[in-house]
Amino acid sequence: QWQLQESGPGLVKPSQTFSLTCTVSGGSITTTPYCWTWIRQAPGKGLEWIGCIGPAGDTYVAPSLKRRTSVSRDMSKNQATLHLDSVTPEDTAVYFCARDTRSSGLDYWGEGTLVTVSS
C-alpha cells in the first residue's frame, strides 16, 4: 500500500526559500514508473499543479512557477523535495504530494501540509 507524507516548515517569511519533503512508502521512487507530484491549494482557491519528478530524475514544473521552483529527490530516503524561492503571501497554501501514474492520473495523495508565508 502506497503512503505519502509531506513535511515542511509551517511558517516562512516573505522573500525566503522553503523546502518540502514527501516521504514515500510502498515502493521505490526510482524504480516505479510514476511522477511524484506537488500540488497546492491556496485559501479560497482551487488546486494548482506545481510540478513533479519522475523515476529517472526528470522534472516538470508549471510555467508560472518555473522561474522560482525546483523539484528534486533524495533516493537514500525515498523522498521527493520541493523548493520554492522568493515566496510571497500568495504562496500560502496547503501543499500536497501525490503520485501521478501518467495513465490514470493522481491516485495517491498525502494529507497535505500548510505553509504560511507571513512576516
GROMACS .gro file of N, CA and C in nm:
model
  357
    1GLN      N    1   0.084  -0.118   0.000
    1GLN     CA    2   0.000   0.000   0.000
    1GLN      C    3   0.089   0.125   0.000
    2TRP      N    4   0.062   0.212  -0.093
    2TRP     CA    5   0.138   0.336  -0.103
    2TRP      C    6   0.091   0.436   0.003
    3GLN      N    7   0.188   0.503   0.063
    3GLN     CA    8   0.159   0.611   0.155
    3GLN      C    9   0.254   0.727   0.128
    4LEU      N   10   0.200   0.847   0.130
    4LEU     CA   11   0.278   0.968   0.108
    4LEU      C   12   0.262   1.059   0.228
    5GLN      N   13   0.373   1.115   0.274
    5GLN     CA   14   0.370   1.201   0.390
    5GLN      C   15   0.451   1.327   0.364
    6GLU      N   16   0.385   1.442   0.366
    6GLU     CA   17   0.453   1.569   0.346
    6GLU      C   18   0.504   1.624   0.480
    7SER      N   19   0.611   1.698   0.472
    7SER     CA   20   0.659   1.773   0.587
    7SER      C   21   0.718   1.904   0.538
    8GLY      N   22   0.706   2.006   0.620
    8GLY     CA   23   0.755   2.136   0.582
    8GLY      C   24   0.772   2.227   0.701
    9PRO      N   25   0.809   2.352   0.675
    9PRO     CA   26   0.843   2.445   0.784
    9PRO      C   27   0.724   2.507   0.854
   10GLY      N   28   0.607   2.504   0.793
   10GLY     CA   29   0.490   2.564   0.854
   10GLY      C   30   0.479   2.714   0.829
   11LEU      N   31   0.575   2.790   0.878
   11LEU     CA   32   0.574   2.935   0.864
   11LEU      C   33   0.703   2.980   0.797
   12VAL      N   34   0.690   3.062   0.694
   12VAL     CA   35   0.803   3.114   0.617
   12VAL      C   36   0.785   3.264   0.599
   13LYS      N   37   0.896   3.336   0.603
   13LYS     CA   38   0.890   3.480   0.584
   13LYS      C   39   0.897   3.516   0.436
   14PRO      N   40   0.833   3.625   0.395
   14PRO     CA   41   0.840   3.668   0.256
   14PRO      C   42   0.984   3.685   0.208
   15SER      N   43   1.005   3.653   0.082
   15SER     CA   44   1.133   3.660   0.011
   15SER      C   45   1.225   3.541   0.040
   16GLN      N   46   1.190   3.460   0.136
   16GLN     CA   47   1.274   3.346   0.168
   16GLN      C   48   1.243   3.225   0.080
   17THR      N   49   1.319   3.122   0.100
   17THR     CA   50   1.302   2.996   0.030
   17THR      C   51   1.257   2.890   0.128
   18PHE      N   52   1.165   2.806   0.086
   18PHE     CA   53   1.132   2.693   0.170
   18PHE      C   54   1.140   2.563   0.092
   19SER      N   55   1.157   2.456   0.166
   19SER     CA   56   1.163   2.323   0.109
   19SER      C   57   1.061   2.234   0.177
   20LEU      N   58   0.998   2.151   0.098
   20LEU     CA   59   0.906   2.050   0.148
   20LEU      C   60   0.957   1.913   0.108
   21THR      N   61   0.929   1.816   0.190
   21THR     CA   62   0.966   1.680   0.156
   21THR      C   63   0.843   1.591   0.152
   22CYS      N   64   0.846   1.496   0.063
   22CYS     CA   65   0.742   1.395   0.052
   22CYS      C   66   0.808   1.260   0.072
   23THR      N   67   0.779   1.198   0.183
   23THR     CA   68   0.833   1.067   0.212
   23THR      C   69   0.737   0.961   0.160
   24VAL      N   70   0.789   0.875   0.076
   24VAL     CA   71   0.707   0.776   0.007
   24VAL      C   72   0.735   0.638   0.065
   25SER      N   73   0.630   0.567   0.097
   25SER     CA   74   0.642   0.428   0.138
   25SER      C   75   0.551   0.342   0.050
   26GLY      N   76   0.589   0.219   0.032
   26GLY     CA   77   0.515   0.128  -0.053
   26GLY      C   78   0.589   0.087  -0.178
   27GLY      N   79   0.690   0.161  -0.215
   27GLY     CA   80   0.770   0.132  -0.332
   27GLY      C   81   0.876   0.237  -0.352
   28SER      N   82   0.970   0.207  -0.437
   28SER     CA   83   1.081   0.297  -0.462
   28SER      C   84   1.042   0.405  -0.562
   29ILE      N   85   1.082   0.528  -0.535
   29ILE     CA   86   1.054   0.637  -0.629
   29ILE      C   87   1.143   0.630  -0.751
   30THR      N   88   1.248   0.552  -0.745
   30THR     CA   89   1.340   0.541  -0.858
   30THR      C   90   1.312   0.423  -0.949
   31THR      N   91   1.241   0.324  -0.901
   31THR     CA   92   1.217   0.203  -0.979
   31THR      C   93   1.071   0.185  -1.020
   32THR      N   94   0.983   0.273  -0.977
   32THR     CA   95   0.843   0.266  -1.017
   32THR      C   96   0.814   0.377  -1.116
   33PRO      N   97   0.725   0.350  -1.212
   33PRO     CA   98   0.706   0.442  -1.325
   33PRO      C   99   0.607   0.556  -1.297
   34TYR      N  100   0.631   0.628  -1.190
   34TYR     CA  101   0.540   0.734  -1.153
   34TYR      C  102   0.612   0.867  -1.144
   35CYS      N  103   0.536   0.974  -1.157
   35CYS     CA  104   0.589   1.108  -1.139
   35CYS      C  105   0.539   1.161  -1.004
   36TRP      N  106   0.632   1.187  -0.917
   36TRP     CA  107   0.597   1.231  -0.782
   36TRP      C  108   0.572   1.380  -0.784
   37THR      N  109   0.450   1.415  -0.749
   37THR     CA  110   0.390   1.542  -0.787
   37THR      C  111   0.363   1.631  -0.668
   38TRP      N  112   0.380   1.760  -0.689
   38TRP     CA  113   0.343   1.860  -0.589
   38TRP      C  114   0.225   1.942  -0.641
   39ILE      N  115   0.125   1.955  -0.557
   39ILE     CA  116   0.005   2.032  -0.586
   39ILE      C  117  -0.024   2.118  -0.464
   40ARG      N  118  -0.077   2.235  -0.486
   40ARG     CA  119  -0.112   2.320  -0.372
   40ARG      C  120  -0.252   2.378  -0.388
   41GLN      N  121  -0.308   2.417  -0.274
   41GLN     CA  122  -0.437   2.482  -0.272
   41GLN      C  123  -0.430   2.600  -0.177
   42ALA      N  124  -0.436   2.719  -0.233
   42ALA     CA  125  -0.436   2.841  -0.154
   42ALA      C  126  -0.575   2.863  -0.095
   43PRO      N  127  -0.585   2.940   0.012
   43PRO     CA  128  -0.716   2.965   0.073
   43PRO      C  129  -0.816   3.021  -0.028
   44GLY      N  130  -0.930   2.957  -0.038
   44GLY     CA  131  -1.034   3.001  -0.129
   44GLY      C  132  -1.008   2.975  -0.275
   45LYS      N  133  -0.901   2.903  -0.306
   45LYS     CA  134  -0.865   2.876  -0.445
   45LYS      C  135  -0.874   2.727  -0.475
   46GLY      N  136  -0.862   2.696  -0.602
   46GLY     CA  137  -0.862   2.558  -0.645
   46GLY      C  138  -0.724   2.496  -0.639
   47LEU      N  139  -0.716   2.372  -0.678
   47LEU     CA  140  -0.589   2.301  -0.680
   47LEU      C  141  -0.501   2.352  -0.793
   48GLU      N  142  -0.374   2.369  -0.764
   48GLU     CA  143  -0.276   2.415  -0.862
   48GLU      C  144  -0.163   2.314  -0.872
   49TRP      N  145  -0.141   2.264  -0.991
   49TRP     CA  146  -0.032   2.172  -1.015
   49TRP      C  147   0.099   2.249  -1.019
   50ILE      N  148   0.197   2.203  -0.943
   50ILE     CA  149   0.326   2.271  -0.933
   50ILE      C  150   0.430   2.203  -1.021
   51GLY      N  151   0.448   2.075  -1.003
   51GLY     CA  152   0.547   2.003  -1.080
   51GLY      C  153   0.563   1.862  -1.028
   52CYS      N  154   0.652   1.787  -1.091
   52CYS     CA  155   0.676   1.651  -1.046
   52CYS      C  156   0.814   1.606  -1.089
   53ILE      N  157   0.856   1.495  -1.031
   53ILE     CA  158   0.984   1.433  -1.065
   53ILE      C  159   0.961   1.286  -1.093
   54GLY      N  160   1.016   1.240  -1.202
   54GLY     CA  161   0.998   1.102  -1.245
   54GLY      C  162   1.107   1.010  -1.196
   55PRO      N  163   1.096   0.883  -1.229
   55PRO     CA  164   1.189   0.782  -1.176
   55PRO      C  165   1.334   0.802  -1.219
   56ALA      N  166   1.355   0.866  -1.333
   56ALA     CA  167   1.490   0.892  -1.380
   56ALA      C  168   1.545   1.026  -1.332
   57GLY      N  169   1.470   1.094  -1.248
   57GLY     CA  170   1.509   1.225  -1.203
   57GLY      C  171   1.467   1.337  -1.296
   58ASP      N  172   1.390   1.304  -1.398
   58ASP     CA  173   1.337   1.404  -1.488
   58ASP      C  174   1.233   1.489  -1.415
   59THR      N  175   1.235   1.618  -1.438
   59THR     CA  176   1.148   1.710  -1.366
   59THR      C  177   1.060   1.790  -1.461
   60TYR      N  178   0.945   1.828  -1.410
   60TYR     CA  179   0.847   1.906  -1.485
   60TYR      C  180   0.788   2.008  -1.389
   61VAL      N  181   0.784   2.133  -1.430
   61VAL     CA  182   0.736   2.240  -1.344
   61VAL      C  183   0.640   2.328  -1.423
   62ALA      N  184   0.534   2.372  -1.357
   62ALA     CA  185   0.437   2.459  -1.421
   62ALA      C  186   0.506   2.586  -1.470
   63PRO      N  187   0.472   2.632  -1.591
   63PRO     CA  188   0.537   2.752  -1.645
   63PRO      C  189   0.528   2.873  -1.553
   64SER      N  190   0.418   2.890  -1.484
   64SER     CA  191   0.400   3.005  -1.398
   64SER      C  192   0.492   3.004  -1.276
   65LEU      N  193   0.546   2.890  -1.243
   65LEU     CA  194   0.630   2.875  -1.125
   65LEU      C  195   0.773   2.833  -1.157
   66LYS      N  196   0.801   2.806  -1.282
   66LYS     CA  197   0.929   2.751  -1.321
   66LYS      C  198   1.048   2.838  -1.279
   67ARG      N  199   1.028   2.969  -1.282
   67ARG     CA  200   1.136   3.062  -1.252
   67ARG      C  201   1.190   3.044  -1.111
   68ARG      N  202   1.105   3.005  -1.018
   68ARG     CA  203   1.146   3.000  -0.878
   68ARG      C  204   1.117   2.867  -0.810
   69THR      N  205   1.092   2.765  -0.887
   69THR     CA  206   1.058   2.634  -0.833
   69THR      C  207   1.152   2.528  -0.884
   70SER      N  208   1.191   2.438  -0.797
   70SER     CA  209   1.265   2.321  -0.838
   70SER      C  210   1.215   2.199  -0.762
   71VAL      N  211   1.225   2.086  -0.826
   71VAL     CA  212   1.185   1.959  -0.767
   71VAL      C  213   1.305   1.866  -0.773
   72SER      N  214   1.330   1.797  -0.666
   72SER     CA  215   1.442   1.706  -0.660
   72SER      C  216   1.405   1.585  -0.576
   73ARG      N  217   1.502   1.500  -0.549
   73ARG     CA  218   1.475   1.382  -0.470
   73ARG      C  219   1.597   1.341  -0.390
   74ASP      N  220   1.571   1.268  -0.284
   74ASP     CA  221   1.675   1.206  -0.203
   74ASP      C  222   1.650   1.057  -0.213
   75MET      N  223   1.725   0.990  -0.296
   75MET     CA  224   1.699   0.849  -0.322
   75MET      C  225   1.725   0.762  -0.200
   76SER      N  226   1.821   0.800  -0.118
   76SER     CA  227   1.852   0.720   0.000
   76SER      C  228   1.739   0.720   0.101
   77LYS      N  229   1.657   0.826   0.100
   77LYS     CA  230   1.545   0.837   0.192
   77LYS      C  231   1.410   0.814   0.125
   78ASN      N  232   1.412   0.784  -0.005
   78ASN     CA  233   1.290   0.765  -0.082
   78ASN      C  234   1.197   0.887  -0.068
   79GLN      N  235   1.255   1.004  -0.086
   79GLN     CA  236   1.183   1.128  -0.069
   79GLN      C  237   1.190   1.214  -0.194
   80ALA      N  238   1.083   1.282  -0.222
   80ALA     CA  239   1.081   1.389  -0.320
   80ALA      C  240   1.080   1.522  -0.246
   81THR      N  241   1.144   1.622  -0.304
   81THR     CA  242   1.152   1.752  -0.239
   81THR      C  243   1.105   1.861  -0.334
   82LEU      N  244   1.048   1.963  -0.276
   82LEU     CA  245   1.006   2.083  -0.347
   82LEU      C  246   1.078   2.202  -0.287
   83HIS      N  247   1.134   2.286  -0.372
   83HIS     CA  248   1.197   2.409  -0.329
   83HIS      C  249   1.128   2.526  -0.398
   84LEU      N  250   1.086   2.622  -0.319
   84LEU     CA  251   1.018   2.739  -0.372
   84LEU      C  252   1.090   2.864  -0.323
   85ASP      N  253   1.139   2.942  -0.417
   85ASP     CA  254   1.219   3.061  -0.386
   85ASP      C  255   1.133   3.187  -0.385
   86SER      N  256   1.186   3.290  -0.321
   86SER     CA  257   1.127   3.424  -0.326
   86SER      C  258   0.978   3.423  -0.298
   87VAL      N  259   0.941   3.362  -0.190
   87VAL     CA  260   0.800   3.342  -0.162
   87VAL      C  261   0.731   3.472  -0.121
   88THR      N  262   0.603   3.477  -0.148
   88THR     CA  263   0.516   3.588  -0.109
   88THR      C  264   0.396   3.530  -0.036
   89PRO      N  265   0.315   3.616   0.025
   89PRO     CA  266   0.193   3.564   0.089
   89PRO      C  267   0.101   3.488  -0.006
   90GLU      N  268   0.112   3.513  -0.136
   90GLU     CA  269   0.031   3.439  -0.233
   90GLU      C  270   0.070   3.292  -0.241
   91ASP      N  271   0.185   3.258  -0.187
   91ASP     CA  272   0.228   3.119  -0.185
   91ASP      C  273   0.173   3.043  -0.065
   92THR      N  274   0.103   3.112   0.023
   92THR     CA  275   0.039   3.046   0.135
   92THR      C  276  -0.063   2.945   0.083
   93ALA      N  277  -0.047   2.821   0.123
   93ALA     CA  278  -0.134   2.716   0.071
   93ALA      C  279  -0.110   2.588   0.149
   94VAL      N  280  -0.201   2.496   0.130
   94VAL     CA  281  -0.177   2.359   0.169
   94VAL      C  282  -0.108   2.291   0.053
   95TYR      N  283   0.005   2.232   0.078
   95TYR     CA  284   0.084   2.167  -0.024
   95TYR      C  285   0.070   2.016  -0.011
   96PHE      N  286   0.037   1.954  -0.123
   96PHE     CA  287   0.016   1.810  -0.127
   96PHE      C  288   0.122   1.742  -0.213
   97CYS      N  289   0.159   1.625  -0.172
   97CYS     CA  290   0.235   1.535  -0.256
   97CYS      C  291   0.140   1.429  -0.309
   98ALA      N  292   0.156   1.392  -0.435
   98ALA     CA  293   0.068   1.294  -0.495
   98ALA      C  294   0.144   1.210  -0.595
   99ARG      N  295   0.092   1.093  -0.623
   99ARG     CA  296   0.150   1.003  -0.721
   99ARG      C  297   0.077   1.017  -0.853
  100ASP      N  298   0.152   1.047  -0.957
  100ASP     CA  299   0.096   1.056  -1.091
  100ASP      C  300   0.132   0.929  -1.166
  101THR      N  301   0.030   0.853  -1.203
  101THR     CA  302   0.053   0.728  -1.274
  101THR      C  303   0.088   0.749  -1.420
  102ARG      N  304   0.063   0.868  -1.471
  102ARG     CA  305   0.082   0.906  -1.611
  102ARG      C  306  -0.016   0.837  -1.704
  103SER      N  307  -0.103   0.756  -1.650
  103SER     CA  308  -0.208   0.693  -1.730
  103SER      C  309  -0.344   0.708  -1.665
  104SER      N  310  -0.350   0.694  -1.533
  104SER     CA  311  -0.476   0.704  -1.460
  104SER      C  312  -0.481   0.826  -1.369
  105GLY      N  313  -0.385   0.914  -1.381
  105GLY     CA  314  -0.386   1.036  -1.304
  105GLY      C  315  -0.328   1.021  -1.164
  106LEU      N  316  -0.370   1.111  -1.078
  106LEU     CA  317  -0.318   1.118  -0.941
  106LEU      C  318  -0.401   1.030  -0.850
  107ASP      N  319  -0.350   0.913  -0.821
  107ASP     CA  320  -0.431   0.816  -0.748
  107ASP      C  321  -0.400   0.808  -0.599
  108TYR      N  322  -0.284   0.850  -0.558
  108TYR     CA  323  -0.249   0.852  -0.416
  108TYR      C  324  -0.203   0.992  -0.379
  109TRP      N  325  -0.255   1.038  -0.266
  109TRP     CA  326  -0.223   1.172  -0.215
  109TRP      C  327  -0.179   1.165  -0.070
  110GLY      N  328  -0.091   1.255  -0.031
  110GLY     CA  329  -0.066   1.276   0.110
  110GLY      C  330  -0.178   1.362   0.169
  111GLU      N  331  -0.174   1.380   0.298
  111GLU     CA  332  -0.279   1.458   0.364
  111GLU      C  333  -0.256   1.609   0.352
  112GLY      N  334  -0.140   1.649   0.309
  112GLY     CA  335  -0.110   1.789   0.289
  112GLY      C  336  -0.043   1.853   0.409
  113THR      N  337   0.033   1.957   0.383
  113THR     CA  338   0.095   2.035   0.489
  113THR      C  339   0.077   2.184   0.459
  114LEU      N  340   0.036   2.259   0.558
  114LEU     CA  341   0.011   2.401   0.540
  114LEU      C  342   0.141   2.479   0.551
  115VAL      N  343   0.166   2.564   0.452
  115VAL     CA  344   0.276   2.659   0.456
  115VAL      C  345   0.217   2.799   0.455
  116THR      N  346   0.248   2.876   0.556
  116THR     CA  347   0.201   3.013   0.566
  116THR      C  348   0.319   3.108   0.546
  117VAL      N  349   0.305   3.198   0.450
  117VAL     CA  350   0.408   3.298   0.423
  117VAL      C  351   0.363   3.429   0.485
  118SER      N  352   0.434   3.470   0.587
  118SER     CA  353   0.396   3.590   0.661
  118SER      C  354   0.516   3.642   0.737
  119SER      N  355   0.523   3.773   0.749
  119SER     CA  356   0.628   3.834   0.829
  119SER      C  357   0.589   3.842   0.976
   0.00000   0.00000   0.00000
